[in-house]
Structures are given as structure tokens and as C-alpha cells.
Amino acid sequence: MTPTTDKTTDVVGDEAIGRTYDYVIAGAGSAGCTLAARLAEDPEVTVCLVEAGGSGRSLWSRMPAGNGFLFGNPRFDWGFHSLPQASLNGRCLYYPRGKGVGGTSLMNGMIYMRGTAADYDRWRQKGLPGWSYGEVLPYFRRSAGAAHRTGDPYHGTGGPLKLTPAGNYDRLNEIFVEAAQQAGNPANDDFNGARQRGVGRLDVKVWNGRRQSVGEAYLLRCPANLTVLTRSHVRAVTLQGRRARGLQLGTREIHAAREVILSLGSFGSPQVLMLSGIGPAEHLREQGIAVANDLPGVGTRLYDHPQMPVKFGLTDARLSMSRYQRLDRAVMMGLQYLLCKKGPGAAPFWSSALFHSLRDRDNPELEVYMTPMCVKEEAAPWEWSAESIFNIGNVIMTRGKTAIPGIQFDIVLNRPASHGTLRLASADPLAPPRIDPQWFSDPRDMADLVAGIKHMRDIMAQPAFAGIAGPELVPGSQARSDEDLAEAVRNHVSTGHHPVATCAMGGEHDPLAVLDHQLRVRGLEGLRVVDASAFPDQIGGNTNAPAIMLAEKAADMILGRPPLPAEDPREQLQ
């Protein structure tokens, strides 16, 4: 057994620079932490995990309700913004992305969601052997520790990523679930099981009151053959001919004897590839970068989930979790968490969801989260002041913004037809990339979101909400026509935080494929990309669990281990 240390290291300095490791991984996000831990299970290899941020350790990154302190904080958040979007009336989208060991899992919504079986069968049909649902399910199971689902063939119970039923499942959540069923949606107690469609309680990545970031889940005890090098910004991949030899960290280098793996996410991985001369040749030349490998697909297919908020007031403000903004209640919530790891602060504020089918019963087009308060999605850096201390509940719950009593539905478009691009702003490795999502370039996407708004209005009109539902706040009752609703989408839609496919896997005949089915960069040796940028397209659900699955599967590929035996519980039902 590989020896371990008690916690992840936070190495800052030159002790790892110039050394040669078997595997060098750029990026300690969800995929990078998972991959590093699994590779280091082989005691015969050495692994170096390189991260631009710090350790990720903080009260606020461990307290499920504490991520309001992380959004907009440059210590934890890259704080990207898109280019102005003509389809959004010139608005720029705020893209929070996690910085530190754990990556965006330090600050995400902790929802555990895989997508549908058809998503992965589609990957296989695109010419990617090994990626069908039956072949990826064993890796989902290996990663997960869902003790409450013992004996279920769709779930694992011994994995490092601990899952529990969402903790703040209160009366308002029960009313929503009842009303959604009254509007024609079936009940569903497991969105990751036999079917996705329906309404019910979420599974979340929380254990004993602590957020299960991937750093917490996989690297709480760090193997002795794994070096975690933090506060080290990756500038480029070092190439020798057609082979990757290491990473450039400013004027310093770190070397890989076997492979270099990029796990920098859907923005960072394509950016570093292009800075290394790997990408669309014309764009690289425009930036003054010598072309090492002309791969036109790098950064060319950026998919994301547009997310439209629909907000209603409540006749009884006591049902809304906005009540915890008040100073005395915020203090009590904080003390209860600090002393007992219990209470509303020990769980996400969202506990139930709906997958609604417009056309395809097996692959719902819309995912809807219910939040028992109305908030606004934007960056809000927090500063110490007398006013901020008095309103500390606002900081914890809504990133410094004031929530109002109400109920908010965030309608997520699962598989948008529209996609955009990721390009370099310059050859400066520290310059943020140019993010251009190009939402609604395909009009079908807008039509589906408009249909989703209408369905949420129908749910709020059901008997379960009688005497409880207040006025519609967004889009507002004055928005009646489809064009009115489309204009509301343009003014209010935000990211669902799920960018993918900027370094997509693809079959041999896909001219925009960046990676082969084993995640190897085409045309080069010793270089792979292992993160959500490798997805060949968008899936119908949150992308964190699939990114972890992908890294679990990649570890077996890289170490030359046979894949886990395929198993598809659906076949037992036929």
C-alpha cells in the first residue's frame, strides 16, 4: 500500500521544479484531483499535480452554505466574463471558476447528477469506443459513496465521493414537488437511476455537514508518491518534436517521463494548448504563436447550459430561506454549524429539482432547480465593514446581495443546439481567454426556454400553491407573448456553470476532434486532456459527476489497466 500523509500538501517553492515525474497533471480541479489520486495508487509511479491556486482549504469551502464568501474572491474564483453577447442585448456573462485544490467543486452547487444513459450511448455512436452508458456506469459507481442507496445497481457505496439526500428539504420543497406532479410530472426519487424525468429530492455531495469537494474526497490523505505543487501557473506544455516533455511554469519547468495531462477545465485546457502552439493555425499565427500542431477543433465547440431564473413572491415570507439573512438568525446558523455541523448551513439551499420533457420522455430537455428565496446570479466581492457585519447573512447566502422572500426556479436548457468558441485574447498566459458562448444562435434553444417558463407558471397555478404563491416577479405578469418571454430571457439568462467540449473527443472522421477515444491529443505523443473540455458534446445534467467519472476511467487507460467490466442495469429490465 502506498504510504500517505495526513493532508494535501501546499508546496510553494522550487523543490519540485526541474524534477522529473512519471506523470505531470496541470490543474487540481475535479478531474485533476481524481486522476492524481488514482494514478498514485500505483506505488511504482510518481505524480506531480500542479495548481495555480492555493490549497483550497477554508471554512467557507467546507461549509455547504458558505460559498457566498468564495464567489468573486480572487483567492478562490478566476472570475471570468464572456464577450458582450448580441443575443443577450449586449450583456456579458459572469463565469465563476474555482481556483485551488478542488477547482470549481470548492464553490459549486454540490448537486450530484450524471445525465441520461442516452447521453453516453450517443458518445459511443459518435465513434468513441468505451464510452457507452454500460461502460461508464461502473466508473460512476466506483467514484461514489451513496450509503443511502445500498443495493441499488445504479449506485456505488464505497467510493470516495460521499453523497447524501439534500438536507434543506423543507415544506416549500414538498409543495413544489406536489405541484409539479399536479402539473403532469411524475415523481422521481433518483435522477441518476432508471430514468431521469420527473420531480423529487436531490442527492448532494455533502457528508457529515461538510462539502465534498473533490480535493476533500480524493486527496484528504495525500499519497507519498504524489506531489501537489500549488501557486504555480501553467504557461505552456513543453514539446520536443511531437512529444510532450513537461510544463512551463514561468521561467521554470517541470518534466514528465511518461505523460503530461491537462486538467485545467473547459477554459484553461484549450487556452494552454493554444499557448503551446496546439490549435487553429490561423488563430495562433494572429497571436504571434508558432504552430506546433494545427488542430482546428481546439476551443471551437464551446457548449454550456443557459439558465433562466423565474421568480415568484410568497404570501408567507416565513417559508423562504431568505429569513436567515437577519443578523441574529445568521449568527445562530453559523454557530450551529461550527459547533455541531448541523442546521441549514450544513446543506445546500436547494434540495429539489424537476426534469421536464417537452418532446423526449427519456431525455428531458429542461432541468429546473428550486431555490426557496429569490437571488441574483452575479459576482459580489465582499469587504469587511460595519454594514457588512450587520448583514452577514446576506454575504453567506447571496454573495452580498439581498435575497427577498420568494421562490426561484432556474430553468436549465439541457442540450442546447447553439455553441460558441474559446479563443486567446493574447499570447500572455495570464490574460483571461475570450469566451464567446453565442447562445441562441439556433432559435430552437430560445423556444425551449420560453416553453419552460410557461410550464413553471402552470406549476405555480396548481392547487398545492393555492394561498401560497405570490405575484410573478421575473419575467413578470406583464410578459405574455412569446416575444415578451424571449426578451426576458435575453435580459436575465445566466450560465448554468457547465462549459464543456472545447477539447472534444471525436471519431477518426471528425475534423474538429481534438482528442481520440483515449483522451490523447491528436498528432502528438505523451499528451492527454482529462476534464470536461474532453466531452464530445453537452449532456443533460450537471457536469461535475461526469468529469469525475471521466478521470476515473482515464486513470485505467493511462496505467494500462483493463477497463471495469461493462454493466447496464437496463438490460435486466428487458
XYZ file of C-alpha atoms in Angstrom:
574
model
C 0.000 0.000 0.000
C 1.253 3.470 -0.881
C 2.149 5.492 2.243
C 0.084 8.617 2.837
C 0.409 11.906 4.626
C -2.383 13.334 6.745
C -3.462 16.039 4.336
C -2.811 17.541 0.960
C 0.451 19.408 0.754
C 0.619 23.072 -0.153
C 4.021 23.233 -1.823
C 5.250 26.669 -2.810
C 8.822 26.953 -3.981
C 11.421 25.269 -6.105
C 11.617 21.811 -4.551
C 9.581 20.227 -7.394
C 10.979 22.399 -10.186
C 13.403 20.723 -12.511
C 12.485 17.283 -11.225
C 11.135 14.545 -13.463
C 7.939 12.721 -12.551
C 6.285 9.883 -14.416
C 3.070 11.864 -14.783
C 2.586 15.610 -14.559
C -1.002 16.867 -14.273
C -1.859 20.522 -14.872
C -4.862 21.593 -12.823
C -6.115 20.340 -9.452
C -9.801 20.649 -10.241
C -12.363 17.871 -10.113
C -10.783 15.763 -12.852
C -7.189 16.574 -11.876
C -7.593 15.607 -8.203
C -9.400 12.399 -9.135
C -6.803 11.437 -11.725
C -3.844 12.240 -9.475
C -5.224 10.142 -6.633
C -5.953 7.164 -8.875
C -2.592 7.271 -10.683
C -0.783 7.465 -7.355
C -2.431 4.221 -6.271
C 0.354 2.575 -8.278
C 3.321 2.773 -5.864
C 5.756 2.343 -8.747
C 4.961 5.716 -10.330
C 5.475 9.329 -9.287
C 2.901 12.011 -9.926
C 3.020 15.803 -9.732
C -0.208 17.791 -9.596
C 0.267 21.477 -10.481
C -2.281 24.078 -9.364
C -2.340 27.854 -9.884
C -4.348 28.476 -6.731
C -3.744 27.511 -3.125
C -4.753 24.543 -1.019
C -8.462 25.330 -1.257
C -8.795 24.797 2.487
C -11.159 27.248 4.124
C -14.149 27.209 6.436
C -16.194 28.636 3.567
C -15.108 25.939 1.103
C -16.122 23.245 3.601
C -19.356 24.763 4.910
C -22.059 23.893 2.314
C -23.783 27.248 2.789
C -20.534 29.211 2.804
C -19.741 29.618 -0.860
C -21.009 33.201 -0.814
C -17.571 34.067 0.544
C -15.880 32.427 -2.461
C -17.685 33.884 -5.467
C -15.876 36.973 -6.639
C -12.982 36.303 -4.221
C -9.788 36.196 -6.360
C -8.271 33.698 -3.946
C -10.887 31.118 -4.967
C -12.542 32.404 -8.145
C -10.991 33.129 -11.543
C -13.973 35.420 -12.151
C -14.122 35.128 -15.934
C -16.530 37.100 -18.103
C -17.733 36.445 -21.609
C -17.536 38.822 -24.514
C -20.620 41.049 -24.895
C -23.391 38.918 -26.374
C -25.593 40.392 -29.070
C -28.222 37.726 -28.339
C -28.350 38.946 -24.712
C -28.785 42.635 -25.532
C -25.058 43.222 -25.191
C -24.676 41.688 -21.734
C -21.505 39.915 -20.617
C -21.914 36.671 -18.697
C -20.121 36.171 -15.399
C -18.354 32.787 -15.297
C -17.205 31.831 -11.795
C -14.498 29.138 -11.989
C -12.826 27.654 -8.941
C -9.189 28.263 -8.056
C -7.349 25.984 -5.621
C -7.122 22.256 -4.920
C -10.635 21.066 -5.723
C -11.264 23.574 -8.510
C -14.870 24.534 -9.096
C -16.014 21.778 -6.736
C -14.928 24.208 -3.981
C -17.788 26.537 -4.873
C -20.376 24.717 -6.996
C -23.922 23.768 -6.012
C -22.899 20.288 -4.766
C -25.659 18.660 -6.856
C -24.817 15.107 -7.945
C -26.156 14.498 -11.445
C -24.927 12.288 -14.282
C -27.099 12.955 -17.323
C -29.049 10.216 -19.067
C -27.951 6.839 -20.381
C -28.625 8.078 -23.908
C -26.023 10.831 -23.489
C -23.233 8.272 -23.212
C -24.677 5.885 -25.774
C -24.585 8.874 -28.122
C -20.866 9.305 -27.397
C -20.296 5.698 -28.423
C -22.321 6.241 -31.591
C -20.063 9.178 -32.458
C -17.183 6.749 -32.904
C -15.874 6.659 -29.330
C -15.478 3.022 -28.218
C -15.554 2.526 -24.478
C -17.893 5.424 -23.715
C -21.352 3.851 -23.849
C -23.551 4.030 -20.752
C -22.837 0.449 -19.745
C -19.098 1.161 -19.964
C -19.092 4.400 -17.954
C -21.586 3.386 -15.252
C -19.017 1.251 -13.381
C -16.809 4.343 -13.073
C -19.677 6.435 -11.746
C -20.221 3.710 -9.172
C -16.528 3.462 -8.301
C -16.336 7.160 -7.508
C -19.494 7.367 -5.388
C -20.237 6.587 -1.769
C -24.037 6.737 -1.601
C -24.772 4.811 1.590
C -28.476 5.634 1.337
C -28.658 3.734 -1.962
C -27.131 0.441 -0.814
C -28.160 -2.441 -3.056
C -29.112 -0.229 -5.992
C -27.386 -1.399 -9.212
C -27.022 2.190 -10.422
C -25.013 3.336 -7.405
C -21.811 2.684 -5.523
C -21.454 2.882 -1.771
C -17.704 2.593 -1.164
C -16.320 5.382 -3.321
C -14.509 8.452 -2.002
C -17.195 10.941 -3.109
C -19.763 10.785 -0.303
C -23.379 11.522 -1.225
C -26.449 12.191 0.905
C -30.046 13.296 0.308
C -30.272 17.099 0.176
C -30.559 18.428 3.731
C -32.746 21.540 3.446
C -35.748 19.678 2.084
C -38.471 21.709 3.777
C -42.177 22.421 3.442
C -41.722 24.670 0.392
C -39.817 21.900 -1.396
C -42.640 19.481 -0.595
C -45.190 21.927 -2.017
C -43.148 22.331 -5.204
C -42.859 18.562 -5.686
C -46.600 18.154 -5.144
C -47.468 20.984 -7.543
C -45.138 19.672 -10.249
C -46.918 16.315 -10.076
C -50.280 18.049 -10.293
C -48.968 19.685 -13.499
C -48.285 16.252 -15.033
C -44.721 15.421 -13.981
C -44.063 12.016 -12.402
C -42.411 11.655 -9.016
C -38.758 10.584 -9.168
C -36.655 9.694 -6.135
C -33.456 9.073 -8.131
C -32.451 11.221 -11.108
C -29.378 9.007 -11.613
C -31.275 5.734 -11.752
C -33.507 4.034 -14.287
C -34.992 7.283 -15.570
C -34.340 10.985 -15.239
C -37.733 12.514 -15.989
C -39.762 13.752 -13.047
C -39.596 15.755 -9.838
C -38.043 14.921 -6.494
C -35.321 15.381 -3.933
C -31.698 15.811 -4.986
C -28.624 13.845 -3.993
C -25.801 16.175 -2.978
C -22.056 15.981 -2.320
C -22.205 16.620 1.421
C -21.042 14.313 4.195
C -21.307 14.925 7.942
C -22.103 18.548 7.259
C -19.054 19.141 5.032
C -18.948 19.950 1.347
C -17.390 17.084 -0.558
C -15.088 18.994 -2.856
C -13.049 16.603 -4.961
C -9.904 17.649 -3.106
C -11.652 16.745 0.144
C -12.936 13.450 -1.256
C -9.820 12.199 -3.037
C -6.811 13.979 -1.520
C -7.577 14.434 2.157
C -4.778 11.920 2.707
C -2.118 12.531 0.084
C -0.043 9.537 -1.120
C 3.702 9.867 -0.605
C 4.343 9.401 -4.344
C 2.135 12.399 -5.188
C 3.474 15.960 -5.052
C 0.900 18.755 -5.077
C 2.545 21.933 -6.315
C 0.306 24.927 -5.599
C 0.507 28.628 -6.593
C 2.137 27.602 -9.869
C 0.560 28.973 -13.037
C 0.970 26.721 -16.077
C 2.038 28.760 -19.084
C 2.536 26.094 -21.756
C 3.321 22.481 -22.495
C 6.987 21.807 -23.255
C 7.291 19.978 -26.554
C 10.238 18.104 -28.003
C 9.360 17.437 -31.597
C 5.962 15.731 -31.498
C 6.231 14.650 -27.866
C 5.167 16.444 -24.686
C 8.017 16.588 -22.174
C 6.695 18.744 -19.349
C 5.171 22.042 -18.303
C 6.475 25.589 -18.373
C 5.861 27.442 -15.112
C 7.142 30.914 -15.867
C 10.901 30.673 -16.349
C 10.925 27.235 -14.718
C 9.987 23.797 -15.976
C 8.780 20.515 -14.574
C 9.387 17.324 -16.553
C 7.316 14.223 -17.312
C 8.931 10.893 -18.133
C 5.707 9.309 -19.361
C 2.854 11.758 -19.916
C 1.637 15.307 -19.473
C -2.078 15.601 -18.716
C -4.059 18.842 -18.901
C -6.958 19.031 -16.442
C -7.437 22.794 -16.418
C -11.108 22.782 -17.351
C -13.034 23.891 -20.389
C -11.405 27.327 -20.379
C -7.903 26.530 -19.128
C -7.089 23.396 -21.125
C -7.745 24.862 -24.591
C -6.001 28.084 -23.553
C -2.812 26.234 -22.571
C -2.945 24.093 -25.711
C -3.097 27.208 -27.863
C -0.349 28.930 -25.878
C 1.735 25.820 -26.635
C 1.147 26.139 -30.380
C -1.574 23.474 -30.495
C -4.804 24.676 -32.033
C -6.266 26.518 -35.053
C -3.207 27.555 -37.065
C -4.602 30.847 -38.345
C -5.646 31.999 -34.877
C -2.258 31.043 -33.398
C -0.404 33.000 -36.052
C -2.613 36.030 -35.374
C -1.409 35.879 -31.763
C 2.238 35.519 -32.804
C 2.453 31.897 -31.628
C 4.436 29.358 -33.649
C 2.241 26.468 -34.797
C 3.371 23.119 -33.432
C 0.220 21.156 -34.254
C -2.657 22.505 -36.338
C -5.813 21.321 -34.552
C -8.755 23.462 -35.696
C -11.097 21.997 -33.081
C -9.310 23.451 -30.042
C -11.731 25.924 -28.483
C -14.099 25.682 -31.427
C -17.115 23.942 -29.876
C -17.964 25.554 -26.536
C -21.228 24.239 -25.145
C -22.827 25.458 -21.935
C -26.196 25.293 -20.193
C -28.166 28.560 -20.385
C -30.078 29.075 -17.132
C -33.171 31.256 -16.921
C -34.493 32.370 -13.498
C -38.257 32.529 -12.967
C -39.221 34.157 -9.660
C -42.402 34.393 -7.634
C -43.244 36.037 -4.361
C -44.795 34.203 -1.408
C -47.743 35.146 0.738
C -45.932 33.727 3.794
C -42.355 35.023 3.979
C -41.583 32.512 6.749
C -41.451 29.745 4.130
C -38.480 31.387 2.398
C -34.883 30.759 3.409
C -34.245 34.471 2.983
C -35.224 34.615 6.662
C -31.686 33.504 7.552
C -30.254 36.803 6.312
C -31.281 38.537 9.518
C -28.230 39.011 11.737
C -29.449 37.029 14.738
C -30.578 34.093 12.592
C -27.369 34.158 10.552
C -25.325 34.045 13.762
C -27.379 31.135 15.091
C -26.996 29.316 11.774
C -23.235 29.839 11.876
C -22.893 28.719 15.500
C -24.997 25.642 14.900
C -22.739 24.726 12.012
C -19.454 25.455 13.784
C -20.410 23.566 16.935
C -22.437 20.667 15.527
C -22.027 20.637 11.723
C -25.828 20.730 11.556
C -28.613 23.122 10.661
C -29.384 24.999 7.434
C -25.716 25.919 6.952
C -24.766 22.237 6.719
C -26.550 21.695 3.404
C -27.135 23.480 0.095
C -30.076 25.858 -0.024
C -31.589 23.962 -2.990
C -32.980 20.489 -2.352
C -35.384 19.548 -5.143
C -35.426 19.586 -8.916
C -37.564 18.825 -11.919
C -36.553 17.242 -15.219
C -39.262 18.220 -17.680
C -39.755 16.686 -21.111
C -41.025 18.840 -23.933
C -40.662 16.175 -26.657
C -38.467 13.287 -25.460
C -39.716 11.394 -22.393
C -36.398 9.569 -21.959
C -34.188 12.640 -22.384
C -35.805 15.689 -20.772
C -34.917 18.938 -22.467
C -35.136 21.019 -19.280
C -33.716 20.750 -15.761
C -35.229 23.040 -13.119
C -33.745 23.784 -9.689
C -35.981 25.196 -6.993
C -34.474 27.699 -4.543
C -36.660 28.866 -1.612
C -35.594 32.506 -1.977
C -35.045 34.932 -4.864
C -31.453 35.929 -5.615
C -29.420 37.343 -8.467
C -26.545 35.475 -10.127
C -23.531 37.776 -10.313
C -20.133 38.390 -8.755
C -20.167 40.295 -5.491
C -16.760 40.606 -3.801
C -17.179 41.069 -0.068
C -15.327 43.562 2.086
C -15.242 43.977 5.855
C -17.282 46.929 7.106
C -19.759 47.726 9.859
C -22.611 47.346 7.394
C -21.354 44.007 6.083
C -21.010 42.641 9.625
C -24.608 43.634 10.435
C -25.833 41.974 7.238
C -23.540 38.958 7.349
C -26.461 36.691 6.475
C -26.596 38.359 3.055
C -22.938 37.541 2.493
C -23.279 33.866 3.346
C -26.481 33.274 1.437
C -26.445 35.610 -1.553
C -22.870 36.822 -2.074
C -23.594 40.200 -0.555
C -26.862 40.755 -2.401
C -30.170 40.974 -0.597
C -32.454 37.995 -1.166
C -36.175 38.547 -0.943
C -38.838 36.144 0.281
C -39.954 34.084 -2.647
C -39.386 31.019 -4.732
C -36.972 30.866 -7.659
C -36.908 28.331 -10.452
C -33.735 28.176 -12.512
C -34.618 26.596 -15.855
C -31.597 24.947 -17.469
C -31.553 24.025 -21.162
C -30.040 20.553 -21.113
C -28.725 20.034 -24.638
C -28.553 23.377 -26.459
C -28.110 23.322 -30.196
C -26.111 26.573 -30.052
C -22.417 26.573 -29.285
C -19.635 29.154 -29.191
C -15.875 29.476 -29.072
C -12.949 29.896 -26.704
C -10.011 31.890 -28.093
C -6.876 33.593 -26.840
C -7.039 37.284 -26.087
C -3.262 37.461 -26.493
C -0.122 35.365 -26.142
C 0.109 36.461 -22.491
C -0.537 33.334 -20.363
C -2.011 35.483 -17.588
C -4.595 37.144 -19.841
C -8.121 35.702 -19.500
C -9.343 33.902 -22.629
C -12.018 35.292 -24.940
C -15.204 33.421 -24.045
C -17.938 33.721 -26.667
C -20.823 31.301 -25.909
C -23.058 32.541 -28.775
C -26.262 31.395 -27.102
C -29.472 31.326 -29.147
C -27.654 31.306 -32.459
C -30.029 28.392 -33.031
C -33.608 29.666 -32.435
C -34.777 26.277 -31.120
C -32.963 26.987 -27.842
C -34.976 30.122 -27.157
C -38.229 28.329 -27.983
C -37.469 25.625 -25.416
C -36.689 28.104 -22.645
C -39.877 30.029 -23.384
C -41.799 26.743 -23.127
C -40.080 26.137 -19.798
C -41.235 29.490 -18.419
C -44.811 28.646 -19.366
C -44.570 25.298 -17.599
C -43.308 26.904 -14.385
C -46.265 29.290 -14.496
C -48.516 26.253 -14.831
C -46.898 24.636 -11.780
C -47.388 27.778 -9.682
C -51.075 27.777 -10.672
C -51.662 24.287 -9.246
C -53.743 23.673 -6.090
C -50.654 22.894 -3.989
C -49.600 26.544 -4.262
C -53.064 27.977 -3.576
C -52.829 30.704 -0.977
C -49.010 30.451 -1.015
C -47.926 31.766 -4.420
C -47.409 35.500 -4.614
C -47.002 37.705 -7.694
C -44.674 36.746 -10.517
C -41.514 38.849 -10.207
C -39.462 37.619 -13.204
C -40.359 37.716 -16.054
C -43.445 39.389 -14.536
C -47.119 39.019 -15.308
C -46.906 41.737 -17.968
C -44.804 39.403 -20.157
C -47.475 37.472 -22.042
C -46.385 36.856 -25.629
C -43.599 34.537 -26.701
C -41.575 37.573 -27.753
C -42.096 39.158 -24.327
C -40.771 35.996 -22.708
C -37.858 35.779 -25.144
C -36.902 39.359 -24.278
C -36.974 38.432 -20.593
C -34.628 35.527 -21.335
C -32.224 37.849 -23.142
C -32.200 40.178 -20.122
C -31.965 37.598 -17.311
C -30.407 34.344 -18.532
C -27.093 33.341 -16.939
C -24.711 30.422 -17.194
C -25.599 27.084 -15.650
C -21.853 26.760 -14.882
C -21.338 23.778 -17.184
C -18.980 24.702 -20.062
C -17.770 21.632 -21.971
C -16.361 20.283 -25.261
C -13.622 22.824 -26.032
C -11.100 19.965 -26.486
C -13.620 17.420 -27.651
C -13.061 13.736 -28.178
C -14.142 12.585 -31.596
C -14.023 9.758 -34.097
C -11.447 9.446 -36.830
C -13.640 11.247 -39.360
C -14.480 14.240 -37.149
C -12.416 17.170 -38.480
C -12.860 19.116 -35.228
C -11.870 16.281 -32.894
C -9.016 17.324 -30.599
C -8.723 14.009 -28.741
C -9.113 10.368 -29.630
C -11.277 8.000 -27.594
C -8.449 7.548 -25.075
C -8.206 11.309 -24.470
C -4.883 11.601 -26.335
C -4.211 14.834 -28.222
C -4.223 14.034 -31.908
C -0.898 14.316 -33.706
C 1.208 14.334 -30.522
C 2.633 11.803 -28.106
C 2.590 11.843 -24.321
C -0.177 14.452 -24.032
C -3.781 13.989 -22.932
C -6.636 16.196 -21.781
C -8.741 14.866 -18.924
C -11.590 17.164 -17.880
C -14.998 18.340 -19.083
C -13.415 20.008 -22.131
C -12.999 16.463 -23.489
C -16.763 15.821 -23.634
C -17.770 15.400 -27.288
C -20.976 17.379 -26.662
C -23.238 18.604 -23.883
C -25.061 16.212 -21.577
C -28.468 16.516 -19.950
C -27.391 17.300 -16.418
C -24.736 18.808 -14.187
C -21.195 18.131 -15.377
C -19.197 17.640 -12.163
C -20.011 13.961 -11.633
C -19.296 13.115 -15.310
C -15.936 14.924 -15.110
C -15.014 12.783 -12.107
C -16.166 9.654 -13.957
C -14.049 10.612 -16.947
C -10.954 10.953 -14.760
C -11.647 7.622 -13.070
C -11.804 5.951 -16.473
C -8.756 7.852 -17.750
C -6.636 6.544 -14.874
C -7.186 2.961 -16.043
C -6.340 3.957 -19.621
C -3.130 5.731 -18.619
C -1.901 2.949 -16.323
C -2.747 0.276 -18.893
C -5.258 -1.432 -16.632
C -8.216 -3.256 -18.201
C -11.429 -1.255 -18.044
C -14.022 -2.137 -15.450
C -16.476 -4.710 -16.849
C -19.412 -3.070 -18.595
C -22.764 -3.408 -16.897
C -26.086 -1.847 -17.821
C -28.974 -2.431 -15.380
C -31.437 -1.502 -18.122
C -30.731 -4.833 -19.816
C -32.034 -6.683 -16.746
C -35.395 -4.967 -17.143
C -35.930 -6.115 -20.710
